[in-house]
Tab-separated table of C-alpha atoms in Angstrom:
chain	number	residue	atom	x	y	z
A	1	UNK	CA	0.000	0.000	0.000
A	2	UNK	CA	1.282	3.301	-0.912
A	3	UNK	CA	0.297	5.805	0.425
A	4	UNK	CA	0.367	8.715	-1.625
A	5	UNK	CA	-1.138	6.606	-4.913
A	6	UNK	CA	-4.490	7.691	-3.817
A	7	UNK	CA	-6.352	9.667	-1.629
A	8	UNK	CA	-8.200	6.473	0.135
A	9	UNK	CA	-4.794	4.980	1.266
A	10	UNK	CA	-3.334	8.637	2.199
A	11	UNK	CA	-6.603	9.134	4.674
A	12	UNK	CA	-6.153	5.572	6.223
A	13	UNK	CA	-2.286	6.201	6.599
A	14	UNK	CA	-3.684	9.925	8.638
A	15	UNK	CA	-6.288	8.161	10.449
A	16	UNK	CA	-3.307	5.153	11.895
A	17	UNK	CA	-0.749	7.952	12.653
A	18	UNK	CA	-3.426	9.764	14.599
A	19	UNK	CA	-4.233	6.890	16.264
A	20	UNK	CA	-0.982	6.532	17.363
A	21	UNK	CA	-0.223	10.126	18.681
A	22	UNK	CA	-3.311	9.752	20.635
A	23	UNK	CA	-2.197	6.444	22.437
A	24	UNK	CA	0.649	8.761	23.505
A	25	UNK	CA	-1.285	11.133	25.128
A	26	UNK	CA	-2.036	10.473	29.077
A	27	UNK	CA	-5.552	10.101	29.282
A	28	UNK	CA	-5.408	11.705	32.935
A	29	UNK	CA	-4.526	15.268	31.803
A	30	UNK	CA	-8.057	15.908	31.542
A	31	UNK	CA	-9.326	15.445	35.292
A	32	UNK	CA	-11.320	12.920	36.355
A	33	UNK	CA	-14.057	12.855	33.582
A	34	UNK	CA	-15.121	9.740	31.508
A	35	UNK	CA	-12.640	8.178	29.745
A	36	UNK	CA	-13.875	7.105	26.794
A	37	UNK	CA	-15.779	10.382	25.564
A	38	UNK	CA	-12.410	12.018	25.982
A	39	UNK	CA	-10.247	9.638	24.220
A	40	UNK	CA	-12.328	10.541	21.226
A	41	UNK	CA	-12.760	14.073	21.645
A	42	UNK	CA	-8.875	14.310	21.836
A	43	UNK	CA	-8.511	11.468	18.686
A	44	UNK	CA	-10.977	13.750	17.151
A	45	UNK	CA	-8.849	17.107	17.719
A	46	UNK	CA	-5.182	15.161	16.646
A	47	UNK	CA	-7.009	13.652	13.629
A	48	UNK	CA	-8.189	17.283	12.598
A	49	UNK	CA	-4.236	18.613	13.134
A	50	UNK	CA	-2.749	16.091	11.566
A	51	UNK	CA	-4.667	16.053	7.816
A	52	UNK	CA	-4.519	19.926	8.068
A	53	UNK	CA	-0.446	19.979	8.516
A	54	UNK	CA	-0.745	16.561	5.742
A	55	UNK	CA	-2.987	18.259	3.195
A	56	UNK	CA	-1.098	22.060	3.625
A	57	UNK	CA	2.655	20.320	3.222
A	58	UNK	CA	0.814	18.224	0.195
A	59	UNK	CA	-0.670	21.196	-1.729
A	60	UNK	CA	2.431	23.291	-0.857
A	61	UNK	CA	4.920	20.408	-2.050
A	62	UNK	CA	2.367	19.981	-5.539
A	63	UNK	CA	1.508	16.434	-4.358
A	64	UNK	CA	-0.948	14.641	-6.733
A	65	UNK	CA	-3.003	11.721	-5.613
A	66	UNK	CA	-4.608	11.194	-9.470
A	67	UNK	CA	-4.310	7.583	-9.802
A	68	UNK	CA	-4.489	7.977	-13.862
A	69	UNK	CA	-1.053	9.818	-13.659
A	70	UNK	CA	0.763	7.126	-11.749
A	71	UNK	CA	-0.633	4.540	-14.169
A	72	UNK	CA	0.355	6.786	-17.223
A	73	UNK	CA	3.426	5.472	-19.226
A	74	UNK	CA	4.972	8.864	-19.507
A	75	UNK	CA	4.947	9.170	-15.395
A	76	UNK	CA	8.564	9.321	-14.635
């Protein structure tokens, strides 16, 4: 799976690395509150940063997730 060949596999690749970045935040930062609701309210929040910084450093970099270009013979 790459995951800049198409914008389905780019969004799954987000979604796992926001995953992880929430496992590393402590859960008890927030008080004493329920757990659950707040684990995703805060994946929520990291999954919202992370596919803004993805999709700014992709438009600024020219990225293209067109999956007739990467199939094209004169790609590369």
């Amino acid at each position: 799976m790459k995951p800049f060949k198409n914008m389905g596999n780019f969004i799954v690749l987000l979604v796992f690395i926001s995953l992880l970045l929430t496992a590393l935040i402590p859960q008890n930062i927030f008080g004493k509150t329920t757990q659950g609701v707040m684990g995703l309210v805060t994946f929520l929040f990291v999954l919202k940063s992370v596919m803004g910084i993805a999709l700014y450093y992709c438009f600024w970099q020219g990225k293209n997730f067109n999956e007739d270009i990467w199939l094209s013979k004169y790609y590369n």
